[in-house]
Each structure stands twice: as structure tokens, then as C-alpha cells.
Short mmCIF file of C-alpha atoms in Angstrom, two decimals:
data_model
loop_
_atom_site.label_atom_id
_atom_site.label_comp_id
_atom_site.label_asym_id
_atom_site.label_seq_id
_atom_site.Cartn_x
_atom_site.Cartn_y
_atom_site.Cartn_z
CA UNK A 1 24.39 -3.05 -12.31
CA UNK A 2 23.51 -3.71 -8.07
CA UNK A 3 24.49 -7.22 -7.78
CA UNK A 4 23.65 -8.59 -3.84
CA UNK A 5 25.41 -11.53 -4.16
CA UNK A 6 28.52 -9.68 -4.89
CA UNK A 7 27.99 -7.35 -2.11
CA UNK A 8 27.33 -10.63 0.22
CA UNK A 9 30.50 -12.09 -0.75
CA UNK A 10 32.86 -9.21 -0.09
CA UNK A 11 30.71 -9.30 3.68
CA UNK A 12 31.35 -12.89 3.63
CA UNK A 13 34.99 -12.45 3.27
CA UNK A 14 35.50 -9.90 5.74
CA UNK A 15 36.12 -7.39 2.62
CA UNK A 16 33.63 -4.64 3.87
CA UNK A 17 31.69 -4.73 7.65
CA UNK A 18 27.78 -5.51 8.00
CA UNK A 19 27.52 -1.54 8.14
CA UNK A 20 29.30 -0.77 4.77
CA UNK A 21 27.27 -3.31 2.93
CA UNK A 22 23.69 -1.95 4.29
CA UNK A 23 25.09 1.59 2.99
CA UNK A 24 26.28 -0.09 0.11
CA UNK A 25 22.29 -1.42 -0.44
CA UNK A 26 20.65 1.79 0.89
CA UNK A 27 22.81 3.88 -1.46
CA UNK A 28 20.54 2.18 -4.28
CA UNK A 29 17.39 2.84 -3.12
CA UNK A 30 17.05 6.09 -5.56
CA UNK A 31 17.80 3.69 -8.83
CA UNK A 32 14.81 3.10 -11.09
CA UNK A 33 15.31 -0.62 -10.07
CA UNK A 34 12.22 -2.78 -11.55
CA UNK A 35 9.90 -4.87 -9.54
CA UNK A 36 10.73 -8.85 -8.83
CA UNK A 37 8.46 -11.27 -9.01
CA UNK A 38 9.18 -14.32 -6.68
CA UNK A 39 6.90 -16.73 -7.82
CA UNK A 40 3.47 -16.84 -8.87
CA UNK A 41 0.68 -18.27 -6.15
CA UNK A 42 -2.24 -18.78 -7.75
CA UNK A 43 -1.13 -22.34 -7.89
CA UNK A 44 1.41 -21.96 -4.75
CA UNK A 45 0.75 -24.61 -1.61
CA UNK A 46 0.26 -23.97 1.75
CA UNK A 47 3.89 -25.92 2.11
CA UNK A 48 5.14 -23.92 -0.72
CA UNK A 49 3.76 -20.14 0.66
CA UNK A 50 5.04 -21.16 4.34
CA UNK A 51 8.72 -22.08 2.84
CA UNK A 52 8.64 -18.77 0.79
CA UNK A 53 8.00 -16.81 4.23
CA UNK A 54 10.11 -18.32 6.44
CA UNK A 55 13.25 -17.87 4.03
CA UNK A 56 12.26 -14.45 4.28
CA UNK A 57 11.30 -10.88 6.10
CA UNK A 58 7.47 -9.94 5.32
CA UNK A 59 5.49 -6.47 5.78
CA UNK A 60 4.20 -8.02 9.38
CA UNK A 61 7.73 -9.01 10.42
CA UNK A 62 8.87 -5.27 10.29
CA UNK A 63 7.26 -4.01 13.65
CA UNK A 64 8.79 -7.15 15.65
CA UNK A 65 11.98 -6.38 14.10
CA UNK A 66 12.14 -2.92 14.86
CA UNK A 67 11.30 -3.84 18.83
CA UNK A 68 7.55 -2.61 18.66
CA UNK A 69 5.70 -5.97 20.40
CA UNK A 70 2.59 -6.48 18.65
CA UNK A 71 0.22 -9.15 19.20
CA UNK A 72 3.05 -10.46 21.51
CA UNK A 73 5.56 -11.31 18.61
CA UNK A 74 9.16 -11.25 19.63
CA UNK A 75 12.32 -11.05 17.88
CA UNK A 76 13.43 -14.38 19.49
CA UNK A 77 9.85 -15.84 18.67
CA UNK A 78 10.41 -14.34 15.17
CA UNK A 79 14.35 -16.20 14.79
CA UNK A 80 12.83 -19.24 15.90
CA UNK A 81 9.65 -19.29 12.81
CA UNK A 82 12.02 -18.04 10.26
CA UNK A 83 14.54 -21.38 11.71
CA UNK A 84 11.73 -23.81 11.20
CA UNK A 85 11.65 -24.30 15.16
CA UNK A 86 8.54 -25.23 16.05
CA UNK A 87 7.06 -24.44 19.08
CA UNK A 88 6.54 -27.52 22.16
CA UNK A 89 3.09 -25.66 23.17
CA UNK A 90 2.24 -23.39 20.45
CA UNK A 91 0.08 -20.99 21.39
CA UNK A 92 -3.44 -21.33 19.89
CA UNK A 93 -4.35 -18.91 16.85
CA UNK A 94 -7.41 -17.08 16.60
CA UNK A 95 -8.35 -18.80 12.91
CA UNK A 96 -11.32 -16.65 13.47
CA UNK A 97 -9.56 -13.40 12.77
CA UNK A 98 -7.53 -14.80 9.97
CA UNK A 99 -10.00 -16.25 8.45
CA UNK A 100 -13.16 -13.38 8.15
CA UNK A 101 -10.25 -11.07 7.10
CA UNK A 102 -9.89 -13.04 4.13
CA UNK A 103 -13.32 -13.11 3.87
CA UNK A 104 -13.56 -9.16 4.48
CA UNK A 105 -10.54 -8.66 2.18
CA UNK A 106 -12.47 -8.11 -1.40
CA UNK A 107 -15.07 -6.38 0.88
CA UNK A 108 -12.27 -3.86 1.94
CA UNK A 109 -11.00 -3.48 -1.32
CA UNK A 110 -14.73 -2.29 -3.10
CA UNK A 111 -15.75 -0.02 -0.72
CA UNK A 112 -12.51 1.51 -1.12
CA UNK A 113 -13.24 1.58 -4.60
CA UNK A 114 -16.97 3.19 -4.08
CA UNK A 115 -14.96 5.89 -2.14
CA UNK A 116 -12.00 7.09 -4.19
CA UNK A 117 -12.98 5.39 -7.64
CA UNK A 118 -9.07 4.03 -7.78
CA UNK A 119 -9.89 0.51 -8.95
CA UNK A 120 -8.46 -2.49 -7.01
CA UNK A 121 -6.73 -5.46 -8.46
CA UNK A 122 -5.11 -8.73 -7.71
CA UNK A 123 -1.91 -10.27 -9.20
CA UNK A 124 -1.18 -13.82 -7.73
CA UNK A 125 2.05 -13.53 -7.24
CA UNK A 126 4.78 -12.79 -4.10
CA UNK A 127 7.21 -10.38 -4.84
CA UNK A 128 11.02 -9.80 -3.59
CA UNK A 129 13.02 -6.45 -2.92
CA UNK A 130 15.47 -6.75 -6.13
CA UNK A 131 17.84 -4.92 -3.20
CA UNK A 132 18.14 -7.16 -0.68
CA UNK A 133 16.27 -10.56 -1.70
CA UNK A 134 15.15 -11.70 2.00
CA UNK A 135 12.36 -9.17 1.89
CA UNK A 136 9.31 -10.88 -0.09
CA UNK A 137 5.56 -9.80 -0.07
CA UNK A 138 2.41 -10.41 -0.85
CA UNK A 139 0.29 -7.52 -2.43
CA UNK A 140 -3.74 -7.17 -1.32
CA UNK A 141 -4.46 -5.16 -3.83
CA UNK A 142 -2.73 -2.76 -6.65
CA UNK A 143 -4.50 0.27 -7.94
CA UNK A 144 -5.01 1.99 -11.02
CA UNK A 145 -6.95 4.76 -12.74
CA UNK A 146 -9.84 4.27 -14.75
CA UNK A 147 -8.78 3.77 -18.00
CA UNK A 148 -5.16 2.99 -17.22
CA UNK A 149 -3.62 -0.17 -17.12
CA UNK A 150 -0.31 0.37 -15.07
CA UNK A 151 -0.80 0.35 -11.42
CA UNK A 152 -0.08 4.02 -9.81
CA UNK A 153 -0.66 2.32 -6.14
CA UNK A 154 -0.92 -0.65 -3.82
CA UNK A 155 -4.26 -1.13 -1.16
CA UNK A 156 -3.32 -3.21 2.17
CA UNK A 157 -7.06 -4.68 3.56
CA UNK A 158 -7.75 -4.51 7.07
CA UNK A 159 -10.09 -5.71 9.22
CA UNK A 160 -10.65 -4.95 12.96
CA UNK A 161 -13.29 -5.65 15.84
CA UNK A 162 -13.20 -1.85 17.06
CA UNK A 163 -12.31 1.73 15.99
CA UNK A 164 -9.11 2.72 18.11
CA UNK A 165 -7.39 6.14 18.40
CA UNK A 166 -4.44 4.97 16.02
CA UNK A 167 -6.56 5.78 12.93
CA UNK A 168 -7.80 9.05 13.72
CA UNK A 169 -7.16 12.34 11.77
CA UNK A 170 -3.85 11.04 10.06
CA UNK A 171 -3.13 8.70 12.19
CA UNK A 172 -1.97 4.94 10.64
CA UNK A 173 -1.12 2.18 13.44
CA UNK A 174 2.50 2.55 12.97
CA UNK A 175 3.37 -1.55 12.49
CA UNK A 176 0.67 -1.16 9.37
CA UNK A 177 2.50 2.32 8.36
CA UNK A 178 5.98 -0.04 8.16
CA UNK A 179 3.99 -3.15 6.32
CA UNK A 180 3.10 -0.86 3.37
CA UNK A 181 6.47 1.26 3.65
CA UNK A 182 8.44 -2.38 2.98
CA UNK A 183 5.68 -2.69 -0.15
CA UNK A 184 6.39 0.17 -1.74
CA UNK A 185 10.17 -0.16 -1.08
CA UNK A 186 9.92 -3.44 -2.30
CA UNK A 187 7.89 -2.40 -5.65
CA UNK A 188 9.85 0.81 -6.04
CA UNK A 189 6.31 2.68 -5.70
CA UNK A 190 5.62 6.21 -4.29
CA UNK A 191 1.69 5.99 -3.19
CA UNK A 192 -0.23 3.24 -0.76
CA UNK A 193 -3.21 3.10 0.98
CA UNK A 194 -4.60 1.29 3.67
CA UNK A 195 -8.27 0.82 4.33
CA UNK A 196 -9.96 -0.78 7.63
CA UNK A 197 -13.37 -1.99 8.35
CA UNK A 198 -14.48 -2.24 12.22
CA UNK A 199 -15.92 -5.18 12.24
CA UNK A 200 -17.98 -6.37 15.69
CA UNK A 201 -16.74 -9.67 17.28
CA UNK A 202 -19.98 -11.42 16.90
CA UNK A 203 -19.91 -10.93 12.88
CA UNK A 204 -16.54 -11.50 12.55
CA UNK A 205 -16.98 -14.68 13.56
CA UNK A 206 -19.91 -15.36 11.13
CA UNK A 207 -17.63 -14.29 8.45
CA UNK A 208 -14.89 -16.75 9.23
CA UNK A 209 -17.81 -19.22 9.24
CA UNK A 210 -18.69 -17.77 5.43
CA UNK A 211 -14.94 -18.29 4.40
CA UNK A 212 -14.69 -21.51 5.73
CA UNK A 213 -17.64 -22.37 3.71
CA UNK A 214 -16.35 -20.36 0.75
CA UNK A 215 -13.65 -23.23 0.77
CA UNK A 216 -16.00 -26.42 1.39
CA UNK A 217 -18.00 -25.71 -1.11
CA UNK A 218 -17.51 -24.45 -5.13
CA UNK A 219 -21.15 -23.47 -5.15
CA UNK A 220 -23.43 -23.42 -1.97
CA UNK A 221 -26.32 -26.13 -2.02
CA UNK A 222 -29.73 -24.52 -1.63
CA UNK A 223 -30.62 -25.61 1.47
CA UNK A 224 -26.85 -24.90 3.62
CA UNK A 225 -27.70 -21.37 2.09
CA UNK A 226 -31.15 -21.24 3.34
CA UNK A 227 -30.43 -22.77 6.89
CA UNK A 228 -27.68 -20.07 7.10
CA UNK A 229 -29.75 -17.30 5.49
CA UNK A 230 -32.44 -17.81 8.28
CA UNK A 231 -30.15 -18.27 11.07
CA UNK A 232 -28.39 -14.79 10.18
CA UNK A 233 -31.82 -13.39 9.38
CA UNK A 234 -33.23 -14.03 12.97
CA UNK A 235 -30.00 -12.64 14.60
CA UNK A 236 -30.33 -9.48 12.19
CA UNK A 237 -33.10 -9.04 13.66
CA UNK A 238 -32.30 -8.78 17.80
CA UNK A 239 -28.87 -6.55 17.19
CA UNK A 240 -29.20 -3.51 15.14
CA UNK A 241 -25.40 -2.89 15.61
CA UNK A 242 -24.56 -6.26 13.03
CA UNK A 243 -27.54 -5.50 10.56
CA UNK A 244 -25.60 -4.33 7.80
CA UNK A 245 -23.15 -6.91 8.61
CA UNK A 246 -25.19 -9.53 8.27
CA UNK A 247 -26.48 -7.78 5.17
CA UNK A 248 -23.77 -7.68 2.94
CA UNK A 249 -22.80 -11.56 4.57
CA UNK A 250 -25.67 -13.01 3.04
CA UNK A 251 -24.98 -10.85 -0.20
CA UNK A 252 -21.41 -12.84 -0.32
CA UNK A 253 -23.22 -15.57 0.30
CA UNK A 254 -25.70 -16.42 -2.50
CA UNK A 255 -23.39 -14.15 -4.76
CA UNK A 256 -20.60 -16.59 -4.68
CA UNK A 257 -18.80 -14.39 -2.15
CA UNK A 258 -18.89 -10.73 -3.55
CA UNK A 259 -20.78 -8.30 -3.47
CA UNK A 260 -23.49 -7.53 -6.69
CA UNK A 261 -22.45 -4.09 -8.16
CA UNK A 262 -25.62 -2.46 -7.38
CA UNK A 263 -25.40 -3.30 -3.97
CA UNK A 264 -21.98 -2.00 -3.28
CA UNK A 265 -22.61 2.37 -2.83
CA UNK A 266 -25.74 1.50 -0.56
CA UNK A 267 -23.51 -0.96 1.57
CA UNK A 268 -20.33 1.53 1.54
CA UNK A 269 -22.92 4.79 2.32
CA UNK A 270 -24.20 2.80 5.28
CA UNK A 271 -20.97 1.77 6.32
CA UNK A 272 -19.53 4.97 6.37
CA UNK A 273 -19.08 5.30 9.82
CA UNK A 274 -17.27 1.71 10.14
CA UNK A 275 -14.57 2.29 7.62
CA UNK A 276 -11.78 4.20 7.51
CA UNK A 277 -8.71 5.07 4.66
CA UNK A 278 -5.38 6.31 4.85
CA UNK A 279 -3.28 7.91 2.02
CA UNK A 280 0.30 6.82 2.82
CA UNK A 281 3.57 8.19 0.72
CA UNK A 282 6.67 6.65 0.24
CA UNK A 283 9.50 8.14 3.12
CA UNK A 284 12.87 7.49 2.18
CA UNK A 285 14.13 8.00 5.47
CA UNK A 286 11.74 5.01 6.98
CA UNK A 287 12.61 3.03 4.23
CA UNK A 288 16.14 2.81 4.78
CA UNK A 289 15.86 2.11 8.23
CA UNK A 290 13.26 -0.57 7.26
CA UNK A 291 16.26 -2.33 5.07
CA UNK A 292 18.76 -1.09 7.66
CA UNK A 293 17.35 -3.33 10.17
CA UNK A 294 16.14 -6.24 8.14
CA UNK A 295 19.89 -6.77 6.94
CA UNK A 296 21.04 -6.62 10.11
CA UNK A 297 18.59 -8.68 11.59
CA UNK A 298 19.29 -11.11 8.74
CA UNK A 299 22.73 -11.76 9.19
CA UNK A 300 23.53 -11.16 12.84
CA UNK A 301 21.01 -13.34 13.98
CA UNK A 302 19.16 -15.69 10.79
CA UNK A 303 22.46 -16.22 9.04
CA UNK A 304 24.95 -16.18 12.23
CA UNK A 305 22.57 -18.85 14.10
CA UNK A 306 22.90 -16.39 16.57
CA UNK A 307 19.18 -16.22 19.11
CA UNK A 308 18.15 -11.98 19.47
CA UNK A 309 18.13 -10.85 23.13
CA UNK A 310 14.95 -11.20 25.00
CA UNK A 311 13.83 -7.18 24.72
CA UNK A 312 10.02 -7.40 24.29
CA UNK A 313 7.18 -7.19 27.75
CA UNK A 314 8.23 -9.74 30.53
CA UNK A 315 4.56 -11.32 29.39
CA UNK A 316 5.28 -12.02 25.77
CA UNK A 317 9.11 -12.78 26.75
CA UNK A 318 7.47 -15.80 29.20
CA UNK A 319 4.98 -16.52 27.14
CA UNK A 320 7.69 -17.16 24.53
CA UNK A 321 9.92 -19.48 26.77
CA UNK A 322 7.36 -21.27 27.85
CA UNK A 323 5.98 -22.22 24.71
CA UNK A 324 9.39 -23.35 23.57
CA UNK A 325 10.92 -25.32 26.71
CA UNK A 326 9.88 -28.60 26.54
CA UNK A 327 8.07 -29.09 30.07
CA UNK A 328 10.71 -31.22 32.57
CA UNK A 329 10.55 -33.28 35.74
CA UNK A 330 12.56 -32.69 38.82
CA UNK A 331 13.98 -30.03 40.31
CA UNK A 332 17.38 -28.47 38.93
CA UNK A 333 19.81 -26.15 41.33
CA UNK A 334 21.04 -23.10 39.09
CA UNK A 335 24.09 -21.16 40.41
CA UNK A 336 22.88 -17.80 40.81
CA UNK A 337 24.88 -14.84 38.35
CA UNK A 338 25.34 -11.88 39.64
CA UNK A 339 22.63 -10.54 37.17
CA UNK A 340 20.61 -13.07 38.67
CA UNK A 341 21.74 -11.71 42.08
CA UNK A 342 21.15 -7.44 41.32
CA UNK A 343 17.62 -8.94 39.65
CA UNK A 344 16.77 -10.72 42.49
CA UNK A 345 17.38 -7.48 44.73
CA UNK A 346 15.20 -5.53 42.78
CA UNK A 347 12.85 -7.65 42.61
CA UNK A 348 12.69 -7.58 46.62
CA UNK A 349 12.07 -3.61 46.15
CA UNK A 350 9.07 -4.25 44.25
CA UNK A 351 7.74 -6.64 46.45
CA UNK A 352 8.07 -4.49 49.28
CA UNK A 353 6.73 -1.15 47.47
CA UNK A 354 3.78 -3.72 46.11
CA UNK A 355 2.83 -5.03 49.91
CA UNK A 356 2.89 -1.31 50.89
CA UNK A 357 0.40 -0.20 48.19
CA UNK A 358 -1.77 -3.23 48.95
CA UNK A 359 -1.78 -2.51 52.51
CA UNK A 360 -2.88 1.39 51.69
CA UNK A 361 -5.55 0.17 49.85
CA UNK A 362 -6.92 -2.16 52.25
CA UNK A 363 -7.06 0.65 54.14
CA UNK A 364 -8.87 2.86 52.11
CA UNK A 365 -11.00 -0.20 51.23
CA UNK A 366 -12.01 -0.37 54.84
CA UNK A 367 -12.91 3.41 55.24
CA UNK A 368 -15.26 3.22 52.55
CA UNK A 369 -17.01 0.17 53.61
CA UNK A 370 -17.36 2.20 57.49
CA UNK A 371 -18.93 5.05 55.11
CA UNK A 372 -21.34 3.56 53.36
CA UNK A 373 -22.96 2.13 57.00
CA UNK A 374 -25.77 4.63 56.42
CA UNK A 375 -26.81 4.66 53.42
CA UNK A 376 -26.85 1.35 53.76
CA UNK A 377 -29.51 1.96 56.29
CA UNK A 378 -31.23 4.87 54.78
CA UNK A 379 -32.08 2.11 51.72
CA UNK A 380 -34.19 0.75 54.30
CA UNK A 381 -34.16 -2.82 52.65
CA UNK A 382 -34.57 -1.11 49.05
CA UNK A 383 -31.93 -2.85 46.54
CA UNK A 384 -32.40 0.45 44.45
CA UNK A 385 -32.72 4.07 45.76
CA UNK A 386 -31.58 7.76 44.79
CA UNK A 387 -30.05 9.66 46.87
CA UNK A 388 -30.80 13.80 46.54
CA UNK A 389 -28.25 16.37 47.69
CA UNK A 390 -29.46 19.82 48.72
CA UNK A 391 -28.34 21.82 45.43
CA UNK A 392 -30.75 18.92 43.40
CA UNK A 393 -28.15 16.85 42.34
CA UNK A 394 -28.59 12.63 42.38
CA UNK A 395 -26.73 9.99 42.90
CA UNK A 396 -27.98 6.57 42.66
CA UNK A 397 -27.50 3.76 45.76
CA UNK A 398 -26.94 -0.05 44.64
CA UNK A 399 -27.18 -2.76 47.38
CA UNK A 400 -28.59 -5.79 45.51
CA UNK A 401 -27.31 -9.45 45.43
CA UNK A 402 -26.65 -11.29 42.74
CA UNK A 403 -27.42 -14.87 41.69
CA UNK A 404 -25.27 -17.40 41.03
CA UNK A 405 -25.29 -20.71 39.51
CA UNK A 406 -22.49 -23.71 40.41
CA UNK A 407 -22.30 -26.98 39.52
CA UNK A 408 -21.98 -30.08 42.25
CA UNK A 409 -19.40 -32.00 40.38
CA UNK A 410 -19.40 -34.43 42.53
CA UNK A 411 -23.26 -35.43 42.25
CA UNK A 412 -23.28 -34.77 38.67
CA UNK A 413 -20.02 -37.45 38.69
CA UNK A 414 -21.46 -39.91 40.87
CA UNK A 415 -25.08 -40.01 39.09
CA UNK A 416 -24.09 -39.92 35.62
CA UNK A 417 -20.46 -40.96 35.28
CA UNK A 418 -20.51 -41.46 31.61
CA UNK A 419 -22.23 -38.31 30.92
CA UNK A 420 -19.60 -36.50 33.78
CA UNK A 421 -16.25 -38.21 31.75
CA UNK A 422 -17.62 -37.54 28.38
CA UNK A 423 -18.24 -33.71 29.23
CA UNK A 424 -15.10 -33.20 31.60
CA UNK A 425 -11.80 -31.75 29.65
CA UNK A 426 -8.78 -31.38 31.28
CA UNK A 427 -6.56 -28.63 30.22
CA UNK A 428 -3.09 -27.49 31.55
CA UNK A 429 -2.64 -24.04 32.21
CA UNK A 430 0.69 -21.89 31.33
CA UNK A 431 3.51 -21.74 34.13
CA UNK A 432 3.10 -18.99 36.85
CA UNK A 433 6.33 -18.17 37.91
CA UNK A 434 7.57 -17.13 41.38
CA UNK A 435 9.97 -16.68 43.59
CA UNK A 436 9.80 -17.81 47.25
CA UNK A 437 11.20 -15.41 50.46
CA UNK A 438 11.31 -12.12 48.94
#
């Protein structure tokens, strides 16, 4: 019988290296080993759910952990969440995002369900690895045949603003190919799928505005649902590209968010184009580098107290520091290292090799602007011409202005002051960082 705590204990005492125990775990993975269930959350808090994650290693963890920066997230950043450290200037989230994919989820799930007649599912309930107990998730969606009871899959929802090359042909964005690889680890389950609808910005955010909703209210009044149905209505109406959008929005809507039956194969046939699903099968190979990693990362860093290395972009690495450094005044002297020193150095070559470039392209910048003297004239005035070559071919000549609009602060300020102080905002802007005489 595979007994972790066991295994921790002979780490603990020195008894077998960090190395021999993650073989020791990995070495299991082929065991029929049954599903955990953490805890059930149909009645979890947000307090609750948050302590749940951060005393553990989720789906959306893996890519960070693995050194693959998404969405800015790095290992550090992660150490310090999982710690409880909170942030001095936490970066703002988009709530919009979050919020209309939660919306979007059950939306997701059914016109997966028009396509491939698997039929989705919920259990309430977060579930830990019975191999290593630090990895806990939270299913979208389980699958099951028609007629079956016993799920013979899981379905991860996604939503997205725009179609991108990472789901073409077979192709899975690789931090959502580890998410469901840690699921079906996790379950001991061979088959997942992932589905994604492109959403546009513009009805994403109406759909976070529906969810919100969806939570102020346990059944719309009439006339919140007819404001809104109008409002959407007359937008419908002036962009053809969030019609069906707004379609199956106000179908949520006055159906107590989901979609009526009958409506679903329409919606999914004219959303074809828009949604996208992947068939993804368990890899043994991923998987135990997926609990390779997450042990290690567990107790070399979580359990040690021990930070991770700075490894991620030098813009998600400042952005980091700078949200956790509390802000200081004065000036401190720092003896240089002689890291600092071979940094510094470098960073002297790329200031040089930088100056150089800019320089070349002033230059070139300058030779265009001496060659475009007459066509400039040819216009003749014209902010609009075409311009045709002797085999036929056009080209079309710009030379219009543009208007502008500015605001005089300082008349606005000294005519209306209250009107000025009530509208002005101040805001502080992240460090820029530099480096003087190099």
C-alpha cells in the first residue's frame, strides 16, 4: 500500500535523497490507485477555496513551474502566493476575464456537447493526487456516454478574445496541454478534452457584466432584464461580428443563465467557426515530469523556505520585485559584486550596439523623408492621390493631417476648481529603471 507520509519521513530523515523519493512516487504512477476527493465546494468559501490552493500545486501552476512565463507568472511570484505573502502593489486583475469565463464556462461545456454528444457534468468537489497530496484540482467538467453513468473523461472550458496559432491542426497551448495532463494524473484517467470559444473583447466584457449579475440577483427583475435586453439589442445591431454573442447573452439572461435546449445546435452551428476542441491522451512520460517537478519544487523551495531564482523575462522578473518591495526613501550605496560588475559591462555593449542601430535608422529615416520631396509635390495640395507606374500598377500617396483634441488644464482648473479636483486622479506609475554613464 503507497503511503507518502512514509516516503516523506525517510526524506525527512535523510534516509533516501529528494531524487529517490520522486522515483519512489513516479514508480506508482502505473497502480490502479483510486481518485481523492479533497473536500466538497459546493458549500466551500472564498477563504476556504483560497487556503485549499495555496497549500497546494494546481493545473495553472504547472507551466510557471516548469519555467514557461505565462501571463507573467514567475516561480518566485508563485513561492510567494503559495507563502501567503502578499504583494505591497499588487498588480491589478483583469476581473473581466475571470469573470465572463465563468460565465462562458457552461456555454463551453454544451456546445461541446452539441458537437461530440459526450455529455458534460459537474461534481462540486476539489480533488488531490492520492500520490503526492500537494497537487489538488478542480474539475470543469467530467464526461460520460449516453447511457453510462461512470465518467470515461474530463472537459477543461476555455475562453479567449482571439483565435491564435497554438490551437491549430493538433495544436493545444502547451501550459493548457500540462493543466489537463496534472487532471488526469491526478484522477488516474486516460482521455481529456479541452474546448475554447474566441470570444471578442467587447462581449467579453458584457458577459462578465451577465455573471456579475448572475450573482446579485437569484432571479432578474423585469425591468434590469429589459434595460439590458435593449441596450445589447441596439449594440447587436451596429457590429455584426458580436451578434451571436449577444444572442446567446440575452438567452442566459432571461433563461436564468443557460442556454434553452432548442436553442443550443443553432447557437453551436453558428458558432462553428469561433470554437475549437482538442482530444488530449494521457502521456506517461509528461506526467512524470509534471510530478517530477512539482515535488521538487515543493520541497526545495515551499517546504525549505528557500525563494526560486529569478529565471523568467527581465519584464515579469521587475514587474515582480517591484510589486513586492515596499517603496523606500533615500538613497542607499550598494557595493557592487562582481556579477554586478560583468552585468554592468554588458550592459555597456548593448548600449553601444543600441545607439549604433538608432543612429542607422535616423539615417535611413532621413533618406526617406529627402525621397518623398516629390511626391510630395506631385500631390499638388491633394491629401489623397494614386500614384500609376508604367506596367499599371498603383500605389496610393497619404499626406493628410490629423486632428487633435487637448485639454487646457489649467483653464479648466482655474474656472471650475471643484469640477477640475473632483475629476483629476492621481496615479503612480511602476519604477523605470536605469542606469546612469553607460
Amino acid at each position: 500500500m503507497f503511503d507518502f507520509d512514509e516516503i516523506v519521513e525517510r526524506y525527512n530523515k535523510k534516509e533516501i535523497t529528494l531524487n529517490e523519493m520522486i522515483d519512489i512516487v513516479c514508480s506508482h504512477l502505473s497502480d490502479s490507485y483510486i481518485p481523492k476527493v479533497y473536500k466538497n465546494t459546493s458549500k466551500m468559501t472564498t477563504e476556504e477555496w483560497e487556503n485549499a490552493r495555496r497549500d497546494s500545486i494546481g493545473g495553472s501552476d504547472q507551466a510557471t513551474i516548469f519555467g514557461i512565463e505565462t501571463y507573467g507568472r514567475t516561480q518566485r511570484g508563485l513561492f510567494f502566493d503559495k507563502k501567503g505573502i502578499m504583494p505591497v502593489n499588487p498588480k491589478a486583475k483583469n476581473i473581466a476575464v475571470l469573470d465572463s469565463g465563468h460565465l462562458l464556462e457552461q456555454t463551453v461545456a454544451d456546445i461541446f456537447y452539441t458537437k461530440t454528444a459526450l455529455i458534460p457534468y459537474e461534481i462540486k468537489a476539489m480533488f488531490e493526487h492520492p500520490l503526492f497530496p500537494h497537487i489538488r484540482c478542480n474539475i470543469d467538467r467530467f464526461l460520460r456516454y449516453s447511457g453510462h453513468k461512470e465518467p470515461m473523461g474530463i472537459l477543461e472550458c476555455k475562453t479567449t478574445h482571439e483565435f491564435n496559432t497554438s490551437w491549430e491542426e493538433e495544436g493545444v497551448p502547451f501550459h493548457y496541454y500540462l493543466q489537463v495532463q496534472t487532471y488526469l494524473s491526478t484522477l488516474n484517467m486516460d482521455t481529456g478534452y479541452i474546448a475554447c470559444l474566441f470570444v471578442p473583447v467587447q462581449a467579453r466584457y458584457m458577459a462578465a457584466s451577465l455573471y456579475q449579475l448572475s450573482k446579485a440577483f437569484e432571479k432578474m427583475p423585469v425591468k434590469v432584464a429589459n434595460d439590458i435586453c435593449d441596450s445589447m439589442l441596439a449594440v447587436a445591431k451596429t457590429d455584426s461580428e458580436i451578434e451571436p454573442y449577444i444572442k446567446v447573452f440575452l438567452h442566459l439572461m432571461l433563461g436564468e443563465f443557460y442556454i434553452p435546449r432548442n436553442m443550443l445546435k443553432p447557437f453551436a452551428d453558428e458558432m462553428s467557426k469561433k470554437f475549437v476542441y482538442k482530444k488530449i491522451e494521457r502521456d506517461k512520460e509528461i506526467e512524470k515530469e509534471i510530478l517530477s517537478k512539482d515535488i521538487s519544487f515543493w520541497y526545495e523551495y515551499i517546504e525549505k523556505n528557500h525563494m526560486p531564482p529569478l529565471i523568467e523575462s527581465g519584464d515579469a522578473c521587475a514587474e515582480l520585485l517591484n510589486s513586492y518591495l515596499p517603496p523606500k526613501t533615500g538613497e542607499i550605496r550598494i557595493k557592487a559584486t562582481p556579477a554586478m560588475e560583468d552585468k554592468l559591462n554588458e550592459l555597456a555593449t548593448l548600449e553601444k550596439q543600441k545607439k549604433m542601430f538608432k543612429d542607422k535608422l535616423d539615417e535611413i529615416e532621413k533618406a526617406q523623408k529627402e525621397l518623398y520631396t516629390d511626391f510630395i509635390e506631385a500631390l499638388d495640395g491633394h491629401s489623397k492621390g494614386v500614384l500609376i507606374l508604367s506596367d499599371g500598377k498603383e500605389h496610393t500617396l497619404s499626406n493628410a493631417s490629423r486632428n487633435s483634441r487637448s485639454t487646457n488644464y489649467k483653464l479648466l482648473e482655474e474656472g471650475y476648481p471643484e469640477a477640475f479636483e473632483a475629476a483629476v486622479k492621481e496615479s503612480t506609475s511602476s519604477p523605470s529603471f536605469k542606469i546612469s554613464r553607460i
